[in-house]
GROMACS .gro file of C-alpha atoms in nm:
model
  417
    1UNK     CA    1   1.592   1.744   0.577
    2UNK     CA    2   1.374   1.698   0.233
    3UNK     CA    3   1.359   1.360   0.057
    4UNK     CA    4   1.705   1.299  -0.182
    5UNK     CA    5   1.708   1.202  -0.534
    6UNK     CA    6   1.816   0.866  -0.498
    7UNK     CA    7   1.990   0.704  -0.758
    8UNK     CA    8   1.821   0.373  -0.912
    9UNK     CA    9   1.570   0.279  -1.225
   10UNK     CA   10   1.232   0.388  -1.200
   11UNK     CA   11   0.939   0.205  -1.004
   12UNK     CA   12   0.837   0.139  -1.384
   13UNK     CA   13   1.104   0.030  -1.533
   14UNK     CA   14   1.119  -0.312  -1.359
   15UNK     CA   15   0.854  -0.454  -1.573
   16UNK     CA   16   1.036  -0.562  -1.924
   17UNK     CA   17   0.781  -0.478  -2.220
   18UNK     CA   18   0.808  -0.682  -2.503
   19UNK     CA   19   0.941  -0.581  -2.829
   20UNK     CA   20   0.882  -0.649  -3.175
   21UNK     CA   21   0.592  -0.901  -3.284
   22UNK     CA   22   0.560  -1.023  -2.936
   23UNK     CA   23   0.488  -0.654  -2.774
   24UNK     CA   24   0.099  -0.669  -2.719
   25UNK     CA   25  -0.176  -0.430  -2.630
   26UNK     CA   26  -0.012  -0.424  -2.255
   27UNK     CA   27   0.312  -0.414  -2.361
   28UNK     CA   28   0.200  -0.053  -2.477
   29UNK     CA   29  -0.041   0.079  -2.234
   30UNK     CA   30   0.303  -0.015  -1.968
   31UNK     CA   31   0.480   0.227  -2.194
   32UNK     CA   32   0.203   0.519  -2.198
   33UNK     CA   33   0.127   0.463  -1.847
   34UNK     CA   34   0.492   0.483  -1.723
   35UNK     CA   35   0.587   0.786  -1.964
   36UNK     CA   36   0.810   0.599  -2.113
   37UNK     CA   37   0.666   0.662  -2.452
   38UNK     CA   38   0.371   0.877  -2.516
   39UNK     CA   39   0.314   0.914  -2.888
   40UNK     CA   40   0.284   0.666  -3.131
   41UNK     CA   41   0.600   0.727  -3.287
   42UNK     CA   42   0.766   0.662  -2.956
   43UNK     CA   43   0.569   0.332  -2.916
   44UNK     CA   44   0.738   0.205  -3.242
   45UNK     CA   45   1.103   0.255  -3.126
   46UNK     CA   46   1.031   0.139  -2.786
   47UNK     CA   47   0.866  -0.202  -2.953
   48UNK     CA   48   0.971  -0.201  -3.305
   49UNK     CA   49   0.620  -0.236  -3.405
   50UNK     CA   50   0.558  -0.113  -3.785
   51UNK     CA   51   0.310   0.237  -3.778
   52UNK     CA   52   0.023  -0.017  -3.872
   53UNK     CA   53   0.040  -0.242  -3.586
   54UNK     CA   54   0.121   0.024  -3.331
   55UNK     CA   55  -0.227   0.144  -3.467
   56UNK     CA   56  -0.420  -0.163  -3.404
   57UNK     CA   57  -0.318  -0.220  -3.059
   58UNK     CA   58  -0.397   0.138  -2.965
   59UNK     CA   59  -0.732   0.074  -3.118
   60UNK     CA   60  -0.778  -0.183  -2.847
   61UNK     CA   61  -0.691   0.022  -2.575
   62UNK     CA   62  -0.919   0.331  -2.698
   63UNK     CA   63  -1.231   0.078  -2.735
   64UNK     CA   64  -1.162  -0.059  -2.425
   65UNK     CA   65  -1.128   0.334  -2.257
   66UNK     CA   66  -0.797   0.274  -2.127
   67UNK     CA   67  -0.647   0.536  -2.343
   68UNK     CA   68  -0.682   0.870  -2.481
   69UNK     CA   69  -0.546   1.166  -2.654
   70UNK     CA   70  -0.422   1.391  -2.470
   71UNK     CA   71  -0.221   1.736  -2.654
   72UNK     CA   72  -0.016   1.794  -2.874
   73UNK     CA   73   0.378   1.727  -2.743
   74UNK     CA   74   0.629   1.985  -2.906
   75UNK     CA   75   0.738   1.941  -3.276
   76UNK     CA   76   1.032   1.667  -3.304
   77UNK     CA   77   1.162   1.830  -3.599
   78UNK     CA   78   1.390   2.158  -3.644
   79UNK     CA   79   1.186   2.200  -3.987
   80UNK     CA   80   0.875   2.216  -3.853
   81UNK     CA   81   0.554   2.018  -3.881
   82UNK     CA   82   0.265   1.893  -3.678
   83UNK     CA   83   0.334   1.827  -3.330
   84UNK     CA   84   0.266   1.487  -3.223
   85UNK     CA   85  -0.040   1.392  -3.061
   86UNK     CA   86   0.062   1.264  -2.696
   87UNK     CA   87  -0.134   0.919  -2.557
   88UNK     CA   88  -0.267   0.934  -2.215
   89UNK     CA   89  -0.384   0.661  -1.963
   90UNK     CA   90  -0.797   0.734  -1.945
   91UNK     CA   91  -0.820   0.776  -1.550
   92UNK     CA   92  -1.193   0.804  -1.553
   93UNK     CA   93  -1.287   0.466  -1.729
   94UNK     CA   94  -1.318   0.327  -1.382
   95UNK     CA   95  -1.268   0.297  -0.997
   96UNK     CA   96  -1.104   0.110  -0.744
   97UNK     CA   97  -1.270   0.020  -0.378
   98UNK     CA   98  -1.007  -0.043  -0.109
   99UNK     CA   99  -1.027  -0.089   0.266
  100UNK     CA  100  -0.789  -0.058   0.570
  101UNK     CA  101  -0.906  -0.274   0.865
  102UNK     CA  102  -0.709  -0.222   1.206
  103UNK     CA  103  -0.802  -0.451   1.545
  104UNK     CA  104  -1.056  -0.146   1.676
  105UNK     CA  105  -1.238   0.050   1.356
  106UNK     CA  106  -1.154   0.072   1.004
  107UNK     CA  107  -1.170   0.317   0.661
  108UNK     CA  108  -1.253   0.261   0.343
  109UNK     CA  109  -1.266   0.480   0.024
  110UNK     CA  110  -1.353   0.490  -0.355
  111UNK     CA  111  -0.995   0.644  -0.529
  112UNK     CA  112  -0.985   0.701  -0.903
  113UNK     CA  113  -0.764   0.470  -1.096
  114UNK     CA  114  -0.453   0.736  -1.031
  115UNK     CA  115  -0.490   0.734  -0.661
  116UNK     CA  116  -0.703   1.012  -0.540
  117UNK     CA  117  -0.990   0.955  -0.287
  118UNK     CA  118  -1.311   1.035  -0.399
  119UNK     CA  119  -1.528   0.894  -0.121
  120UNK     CA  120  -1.436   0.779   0.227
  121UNK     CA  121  -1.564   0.647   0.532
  122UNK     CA  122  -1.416   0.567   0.873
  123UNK     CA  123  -1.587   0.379   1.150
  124UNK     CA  124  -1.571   0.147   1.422
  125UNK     CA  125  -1.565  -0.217   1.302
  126UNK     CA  126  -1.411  -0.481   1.541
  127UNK     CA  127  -1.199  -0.766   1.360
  128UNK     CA  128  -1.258  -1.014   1.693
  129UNK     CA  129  -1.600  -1.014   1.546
  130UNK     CA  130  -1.473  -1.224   1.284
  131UNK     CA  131  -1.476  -1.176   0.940
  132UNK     CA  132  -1.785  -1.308   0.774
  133UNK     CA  133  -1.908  -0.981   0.984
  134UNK     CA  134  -1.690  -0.768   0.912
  135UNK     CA  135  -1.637  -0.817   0.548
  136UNK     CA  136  -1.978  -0.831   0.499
  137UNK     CA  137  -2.006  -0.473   0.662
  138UNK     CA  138  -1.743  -0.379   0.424
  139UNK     CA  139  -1.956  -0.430   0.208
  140UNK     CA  140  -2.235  -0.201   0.304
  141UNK     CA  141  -1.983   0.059   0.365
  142UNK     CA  142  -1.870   0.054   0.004
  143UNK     CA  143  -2.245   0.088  -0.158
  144UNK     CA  144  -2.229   0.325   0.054
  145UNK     CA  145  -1.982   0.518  -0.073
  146UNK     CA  146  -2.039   0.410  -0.458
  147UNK     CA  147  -2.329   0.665  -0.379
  148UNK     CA  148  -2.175   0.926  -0.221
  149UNK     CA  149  -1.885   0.928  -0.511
  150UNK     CA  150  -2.195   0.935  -0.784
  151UNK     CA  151  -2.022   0.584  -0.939
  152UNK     CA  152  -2.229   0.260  -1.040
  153UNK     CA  153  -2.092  -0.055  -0.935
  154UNK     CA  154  -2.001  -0.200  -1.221
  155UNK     CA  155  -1.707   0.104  -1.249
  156UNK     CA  156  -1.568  -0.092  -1.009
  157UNK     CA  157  -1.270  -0.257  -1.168
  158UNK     CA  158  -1.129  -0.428  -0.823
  159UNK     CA  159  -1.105  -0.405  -0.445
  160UNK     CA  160  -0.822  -0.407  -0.211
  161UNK     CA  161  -0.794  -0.441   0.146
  162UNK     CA  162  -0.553  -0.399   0.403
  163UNK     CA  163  -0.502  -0.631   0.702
  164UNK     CA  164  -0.352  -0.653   1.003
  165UNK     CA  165  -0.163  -0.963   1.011
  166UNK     CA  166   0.080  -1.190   0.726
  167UNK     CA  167  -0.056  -1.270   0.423
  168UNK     CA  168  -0.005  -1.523   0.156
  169UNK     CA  169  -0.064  -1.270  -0.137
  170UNK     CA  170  -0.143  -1.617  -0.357
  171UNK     CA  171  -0.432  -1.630  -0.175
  172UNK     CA  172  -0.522  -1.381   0.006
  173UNK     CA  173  -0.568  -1.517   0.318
  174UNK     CA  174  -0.395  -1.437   0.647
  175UNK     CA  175  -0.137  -1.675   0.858
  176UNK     CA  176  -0.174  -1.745   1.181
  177UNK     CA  177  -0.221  -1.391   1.280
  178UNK     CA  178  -0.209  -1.298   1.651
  179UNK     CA  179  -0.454  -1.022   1.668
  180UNK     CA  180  -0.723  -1.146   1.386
  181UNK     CA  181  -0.866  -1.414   1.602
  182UNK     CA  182  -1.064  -1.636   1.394
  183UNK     CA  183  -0.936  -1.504   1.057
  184UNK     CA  184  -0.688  -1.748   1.011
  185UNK     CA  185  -0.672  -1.911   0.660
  186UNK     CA  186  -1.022  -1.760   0.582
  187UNK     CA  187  -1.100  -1.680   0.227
  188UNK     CA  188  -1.153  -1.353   0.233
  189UNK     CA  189  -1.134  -1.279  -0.122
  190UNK     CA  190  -1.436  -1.461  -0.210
  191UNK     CA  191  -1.607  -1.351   0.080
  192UNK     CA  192  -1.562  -0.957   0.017
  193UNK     CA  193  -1.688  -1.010  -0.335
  194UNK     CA  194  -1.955  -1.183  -0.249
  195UNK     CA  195  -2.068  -0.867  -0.037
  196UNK     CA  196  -1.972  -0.638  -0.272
  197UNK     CA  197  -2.226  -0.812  -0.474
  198UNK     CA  198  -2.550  -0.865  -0.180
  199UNK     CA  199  -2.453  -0.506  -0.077
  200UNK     CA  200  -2.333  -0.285  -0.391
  201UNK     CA  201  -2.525  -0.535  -0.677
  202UNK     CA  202  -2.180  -0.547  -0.803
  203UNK     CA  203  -2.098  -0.806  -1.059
  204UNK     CA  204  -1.951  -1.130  -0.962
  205UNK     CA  205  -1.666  -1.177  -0.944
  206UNK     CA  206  -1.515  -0.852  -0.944
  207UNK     CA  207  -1.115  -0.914  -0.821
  208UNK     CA  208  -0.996  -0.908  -0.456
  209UNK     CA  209  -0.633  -0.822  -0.342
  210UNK     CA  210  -0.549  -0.852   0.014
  211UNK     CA  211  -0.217  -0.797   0.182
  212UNK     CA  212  -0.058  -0.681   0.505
  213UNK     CA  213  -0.162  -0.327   0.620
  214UNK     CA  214   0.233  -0.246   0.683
  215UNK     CA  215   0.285  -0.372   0.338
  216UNK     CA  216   0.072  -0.110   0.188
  217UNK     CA  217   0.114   0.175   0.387
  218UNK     CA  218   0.454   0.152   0.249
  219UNK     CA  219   0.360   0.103  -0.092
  220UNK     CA  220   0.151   0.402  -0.091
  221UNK     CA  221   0.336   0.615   0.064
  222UNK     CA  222   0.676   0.517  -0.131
  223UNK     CA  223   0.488   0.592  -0.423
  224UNK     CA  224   0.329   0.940  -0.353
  225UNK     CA  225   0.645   1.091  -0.176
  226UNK     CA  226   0.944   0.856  -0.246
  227UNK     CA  227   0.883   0.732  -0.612
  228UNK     CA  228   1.309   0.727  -0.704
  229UNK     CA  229   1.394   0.601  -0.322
  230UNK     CA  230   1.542   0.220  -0.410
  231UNK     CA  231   1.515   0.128  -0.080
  232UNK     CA  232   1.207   0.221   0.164
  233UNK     CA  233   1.086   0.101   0.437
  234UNK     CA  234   0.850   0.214   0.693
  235UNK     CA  235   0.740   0.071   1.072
  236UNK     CA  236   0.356   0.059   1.148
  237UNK     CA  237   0.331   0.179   1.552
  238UNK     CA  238  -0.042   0.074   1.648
  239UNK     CA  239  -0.211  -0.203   1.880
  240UNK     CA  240   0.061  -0.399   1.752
  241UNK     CA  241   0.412  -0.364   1.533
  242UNK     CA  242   0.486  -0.415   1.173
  243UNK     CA  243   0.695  -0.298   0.872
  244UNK     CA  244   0.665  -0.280   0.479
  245UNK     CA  245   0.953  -0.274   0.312
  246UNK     CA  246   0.929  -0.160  -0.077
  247UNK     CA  247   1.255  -0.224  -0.304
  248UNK     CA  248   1.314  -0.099  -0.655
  249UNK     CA  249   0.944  -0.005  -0.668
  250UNK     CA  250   0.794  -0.320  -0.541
  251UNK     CA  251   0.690  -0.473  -0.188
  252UNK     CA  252   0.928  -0.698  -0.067
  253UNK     CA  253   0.705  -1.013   0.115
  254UNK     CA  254   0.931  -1.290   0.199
  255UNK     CA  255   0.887  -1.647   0.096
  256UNK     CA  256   0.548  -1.647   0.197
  257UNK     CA  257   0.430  -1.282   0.361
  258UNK     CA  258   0.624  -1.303   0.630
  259UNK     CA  259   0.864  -1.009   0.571
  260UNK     CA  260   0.869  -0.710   0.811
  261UNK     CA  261   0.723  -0.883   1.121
  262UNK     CA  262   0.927  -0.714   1.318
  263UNK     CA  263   0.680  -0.691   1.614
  264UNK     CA  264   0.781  -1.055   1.748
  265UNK     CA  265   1.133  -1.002   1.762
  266UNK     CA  266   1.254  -1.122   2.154
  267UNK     CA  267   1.366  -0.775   2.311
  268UNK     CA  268   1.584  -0.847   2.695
  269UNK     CA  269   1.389  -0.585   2.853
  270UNK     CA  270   1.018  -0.759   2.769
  271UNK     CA  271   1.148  -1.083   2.892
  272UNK     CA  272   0.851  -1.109   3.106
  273UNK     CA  273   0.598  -0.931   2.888
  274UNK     CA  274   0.330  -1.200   2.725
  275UNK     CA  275   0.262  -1.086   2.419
  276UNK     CA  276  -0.029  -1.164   2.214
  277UNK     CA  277   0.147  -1.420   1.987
  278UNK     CA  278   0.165  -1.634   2.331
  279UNK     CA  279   0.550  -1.583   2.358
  280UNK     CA  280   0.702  -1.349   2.597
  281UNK     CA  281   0.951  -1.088   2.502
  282UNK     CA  282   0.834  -0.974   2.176
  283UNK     CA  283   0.919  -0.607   2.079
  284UNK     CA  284   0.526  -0.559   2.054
  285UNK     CA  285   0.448  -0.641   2.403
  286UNK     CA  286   0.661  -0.393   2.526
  287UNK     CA  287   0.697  -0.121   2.306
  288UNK     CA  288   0.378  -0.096   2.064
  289UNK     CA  289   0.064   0.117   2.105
  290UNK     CA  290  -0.117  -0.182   2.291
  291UNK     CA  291   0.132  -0.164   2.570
  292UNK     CA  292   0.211   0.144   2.609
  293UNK     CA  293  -0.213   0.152   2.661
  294UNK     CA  294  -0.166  -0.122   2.901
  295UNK     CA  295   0.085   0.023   3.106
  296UNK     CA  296  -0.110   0.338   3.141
  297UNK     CA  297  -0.402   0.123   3.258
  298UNK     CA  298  -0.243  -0.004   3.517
  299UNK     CA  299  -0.122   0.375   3.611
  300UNK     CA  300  -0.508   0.463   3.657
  301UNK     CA  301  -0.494   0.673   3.297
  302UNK     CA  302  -0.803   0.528   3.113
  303UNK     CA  303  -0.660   0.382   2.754
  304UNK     CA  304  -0.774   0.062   2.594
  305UNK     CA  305  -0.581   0.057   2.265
  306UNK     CA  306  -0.299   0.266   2.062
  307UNK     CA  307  -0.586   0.518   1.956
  308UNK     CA  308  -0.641   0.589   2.279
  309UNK     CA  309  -0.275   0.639   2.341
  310UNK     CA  310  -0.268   0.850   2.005
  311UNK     CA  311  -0.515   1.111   2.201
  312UNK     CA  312  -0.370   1.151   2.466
  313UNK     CA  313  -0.031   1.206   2.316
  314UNK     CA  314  -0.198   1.509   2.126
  315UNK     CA  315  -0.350   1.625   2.448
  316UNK     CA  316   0.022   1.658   2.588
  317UNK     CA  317  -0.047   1.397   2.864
  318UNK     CA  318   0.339   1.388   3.056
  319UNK     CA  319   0.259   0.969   3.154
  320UNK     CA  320   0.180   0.895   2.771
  321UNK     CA  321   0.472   1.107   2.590
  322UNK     CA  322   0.684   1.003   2.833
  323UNK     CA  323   0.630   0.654   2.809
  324UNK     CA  324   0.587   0.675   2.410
  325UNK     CA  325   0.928   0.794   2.404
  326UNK     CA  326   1.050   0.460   2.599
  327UNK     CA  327   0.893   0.236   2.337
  328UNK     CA  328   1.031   0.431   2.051
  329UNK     CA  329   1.401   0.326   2.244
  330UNK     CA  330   1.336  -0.041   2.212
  331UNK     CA  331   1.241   0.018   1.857
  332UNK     CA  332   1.485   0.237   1.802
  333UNK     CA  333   1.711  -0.094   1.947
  334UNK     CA  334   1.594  -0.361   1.676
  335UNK     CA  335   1.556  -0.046   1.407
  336UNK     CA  336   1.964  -0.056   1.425
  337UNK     CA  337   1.971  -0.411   1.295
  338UNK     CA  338   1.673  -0.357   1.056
  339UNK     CA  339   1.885  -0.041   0.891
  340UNK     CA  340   2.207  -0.242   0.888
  341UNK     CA  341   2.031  -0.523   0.704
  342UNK     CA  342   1.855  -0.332   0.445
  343UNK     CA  343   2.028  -0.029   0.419
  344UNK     CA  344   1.707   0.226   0.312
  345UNK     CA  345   1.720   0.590   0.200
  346UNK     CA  346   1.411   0.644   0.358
  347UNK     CA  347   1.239   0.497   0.704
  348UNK     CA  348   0.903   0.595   0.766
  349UNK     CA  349   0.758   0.612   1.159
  350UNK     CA  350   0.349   0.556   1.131
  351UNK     CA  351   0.053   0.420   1.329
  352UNK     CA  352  -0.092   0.584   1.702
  353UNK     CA  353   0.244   0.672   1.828
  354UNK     CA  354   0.423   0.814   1.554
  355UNK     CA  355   0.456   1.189   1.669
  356UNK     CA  356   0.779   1.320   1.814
  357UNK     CA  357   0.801   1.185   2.152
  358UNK     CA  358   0.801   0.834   1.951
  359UNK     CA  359   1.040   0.966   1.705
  360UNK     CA  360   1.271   1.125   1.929
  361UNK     CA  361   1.374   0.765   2.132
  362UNK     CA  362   1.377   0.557   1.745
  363UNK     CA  363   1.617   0.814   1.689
  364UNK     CA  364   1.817   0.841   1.986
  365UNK     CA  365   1.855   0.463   1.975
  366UNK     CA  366   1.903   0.400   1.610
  367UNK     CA  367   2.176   0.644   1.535
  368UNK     CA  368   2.373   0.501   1.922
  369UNK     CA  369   2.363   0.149   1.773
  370UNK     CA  370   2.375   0.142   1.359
  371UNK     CA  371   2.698   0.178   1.186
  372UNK     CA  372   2.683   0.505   1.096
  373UNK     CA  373   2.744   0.383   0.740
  374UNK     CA  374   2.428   0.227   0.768
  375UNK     CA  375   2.269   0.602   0.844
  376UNK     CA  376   2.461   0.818   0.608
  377UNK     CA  377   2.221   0.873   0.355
  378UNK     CA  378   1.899   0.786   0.559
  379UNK     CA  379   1.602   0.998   0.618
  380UNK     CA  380   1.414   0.926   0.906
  381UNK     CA  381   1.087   1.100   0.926
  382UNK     CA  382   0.706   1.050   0.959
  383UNK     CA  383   0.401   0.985   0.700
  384UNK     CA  384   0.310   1.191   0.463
  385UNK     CA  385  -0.064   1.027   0.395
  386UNK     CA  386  -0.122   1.007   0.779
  387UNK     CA  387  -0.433   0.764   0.791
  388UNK     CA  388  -0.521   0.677   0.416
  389UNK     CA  389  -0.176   0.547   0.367
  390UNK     CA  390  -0.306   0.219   0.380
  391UNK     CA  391  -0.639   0.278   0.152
  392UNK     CA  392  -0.415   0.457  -0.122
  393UNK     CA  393  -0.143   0.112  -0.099
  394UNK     CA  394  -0.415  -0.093  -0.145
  395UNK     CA  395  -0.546   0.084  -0.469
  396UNK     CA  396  -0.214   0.123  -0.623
  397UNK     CA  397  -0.173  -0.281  -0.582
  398UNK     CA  398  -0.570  -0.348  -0.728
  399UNK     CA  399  -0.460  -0.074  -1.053
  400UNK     CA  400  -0.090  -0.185  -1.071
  401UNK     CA  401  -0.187  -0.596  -1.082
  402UNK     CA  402  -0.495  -0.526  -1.339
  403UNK     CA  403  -0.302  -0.306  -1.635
  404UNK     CA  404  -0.006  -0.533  -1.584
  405UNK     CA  405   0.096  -0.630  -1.980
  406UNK     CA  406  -0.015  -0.985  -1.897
  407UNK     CA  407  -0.329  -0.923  -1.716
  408UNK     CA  408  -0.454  -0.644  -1.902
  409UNK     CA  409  -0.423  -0.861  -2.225
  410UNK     CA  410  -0.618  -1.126  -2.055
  411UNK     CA  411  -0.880  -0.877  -1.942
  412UNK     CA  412  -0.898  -0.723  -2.313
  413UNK     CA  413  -0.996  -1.039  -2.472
  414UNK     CA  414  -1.236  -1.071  -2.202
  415UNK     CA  415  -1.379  -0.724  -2.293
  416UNK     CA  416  -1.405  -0.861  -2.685
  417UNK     CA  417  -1.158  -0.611  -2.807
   0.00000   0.00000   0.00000
């Protein structure tokens, strides 16, 4: 079954621009950049700017390289006439670094400003090792690929990184995570830039956005697949459980990043399952890519983690996809509620055990226990992005918070335009 055209407003359209006197420089580039208006003339209805006015905040935004021209759009009028010259957002004026760290290795890329990876790298990187040491291989890893991608590092307008555990997104550190030992309440903003900078020579204080890898897997892939879907949510399936949940075009969090930790929901078949949390009976000691590993273990199958689950899935191995199916019951079980509650038009399997034998027991369970007007209009399928889910989340949050209309006015003035 394909994706549906979901009725709701656009993932742009949430953001109010400002009209008349009070509509600014970003109060425009939101316009050009959501196609809402793309000529100058359009940029006066839309605001209610006067032709003059509409032509000095542009000027900004072209001295800045933010904008451009792009062709000419068809003639407005039935007498004829020039056709109007069409505004574009400027793509190439800069780049975005982002990172996606799981518990065993982690990728990281250079993406253009509209989401398309230009350099990437994948590698082993261990997050018990704490994160001075990891983010400061990050940051090797990303001169690295500021090479590779032919880009100095002052292109670099901001970074974004993916982790697994909650995040306050005010801060940008994690909360009490269970499987970032040592991570907790860290500033890891200020320590990524500062090896951006020892590694890449990238100017100080270049801007940091961290949030949950769930969170922007969902983001990402809600945005390159399921744009008009209101309601989207998708469930991580790796060394441990999580979901992002995206709503009219923006990540729902919680009160505090909490949101979509579904992993440490109590489950009456792991009532004697520890789980890494130090509770017992949490969905992701029984049913995530960490215990399904475990339980093979202990069946004489060598498998240390949900990667090593994920290969022997693809091998065919009977032990693995028949025990992957089992965990994709019990979430299949606590899916039923997660559906009732939010109601989504789309829910999105990913991590290590997302292939069908996963799929096929999240369905079987999640269609015997939902209302089934909870699963009318529901698509449940798999991701699109696969792997750089994450890394194209996490630039789509660094490029969405920068040319906000707020923040890109503050970061005009700083420019001196």
């Amino acid at each position: 079954m394909g994706p549906r055209q979901w009725r709701h407003r656009g993932r742009h359209e949430r953001r109010a621009v400002k009209v008349g006197s009070h509509a600014g420089a970003g109060d425009l580039l939101e316009l050009v950049r959501s196609g809402r208006a793309t000529t100058r003339g359009a940029l006066q209805q839309a605001t209610g700017l006067s032709r003059a006015t509409v032509g000095q905040r542009l000027d900004r935004l072209f001295r800045a390289g933010w904008l451009r021209e792009g062709a000419g759009g068809p003639v407005g009028s039935p007498l004829g006439g020039r056709p109007s010259i069409t505004l574009e957002f400027d793509d190439e004026h800069a780049v975005v670094l982002a990172a996606d760290l799981d518990t065993r290795h982690a990728r990281a890329a250079v993406l253009s400003l509209t989401g398309e990876i230009q350099a990437e790298h994948a590698g082993v990187l261990l997050i018990e090792e704490g994160p001075d040491a990891v983010l400061d291989e990050l940051g090797r890893w990303f001169a690295e690929l500021l090479e590779k991608a032919g880009h100095p590092a002052d292109a670099v307008c901001g970074i974004g990184l993916a982790v697994p555990g909650p995040v306050d997104i005010d801060t940008g550190r994690v909360v009490q995570p269970p499987i970032m030992p040592g991570w907790d309440g860290y500033d890891i903003r200020g320590r990524l830039a500062r090896a951006f900078t020892d590694h890449a020579s990238g100017p100080a204080g270049t801007p940091v956005l961290v949030d949950n890898d769930a969170n922007l897997m969902a983001y990402g892939e809600q945005r390159a697949g399921y744009a008009d879907c209101a309601a989207f949510a998708l469930v991580k399936v790796s060394t441990g459980i999580g979901a992002g949940v995206v709503v009219g075009g923006s990540i729902f969090r919680g009160v505090d990043g909490g949101a979509g930790d579904i992993g440490h929901i109590r489950v009456p078949q792991g009532a004697e399952a520890l789980c890494k949390c130090g509770s017992y009976g949490c969905l992701a000691a029984v049913a995530s890519g960490g215990a399904v590993a475990r339980r093979l273990a202990e069946a004489g199958v060598p498998a240390a983690s949900g990667s090593d689950v994920r290969d022997l899935l693809v091998a065919g191995h009977p032990g693995a996809t028949a025990l992957a199916r089992e965990a994709g019951r019990a979430v299949g079980d606590v899916l039923a509620t997660v559906v009732t509650l939010l109601n989504p038009g789309v829910l999105m399997i990913a991590g290590d055990l997302a292939g069908t034998p996963f799929l096929t027991g999240v369905r079987e369970l999640l269609y015997q226990r939902a209302l089934p007007r909870s699963t009318a209009h529901l698509d449940v399928v798999t991701s699109k992005l696969g792997e750089r889910a994450g890394l194209v989340g996490a630039g789509a949050l660094v490029v969405e918070h920068l040319y906000a209309p707020e923040r890109a006015e503050q970061r005009l003035v700083a420019l001196g335009v």
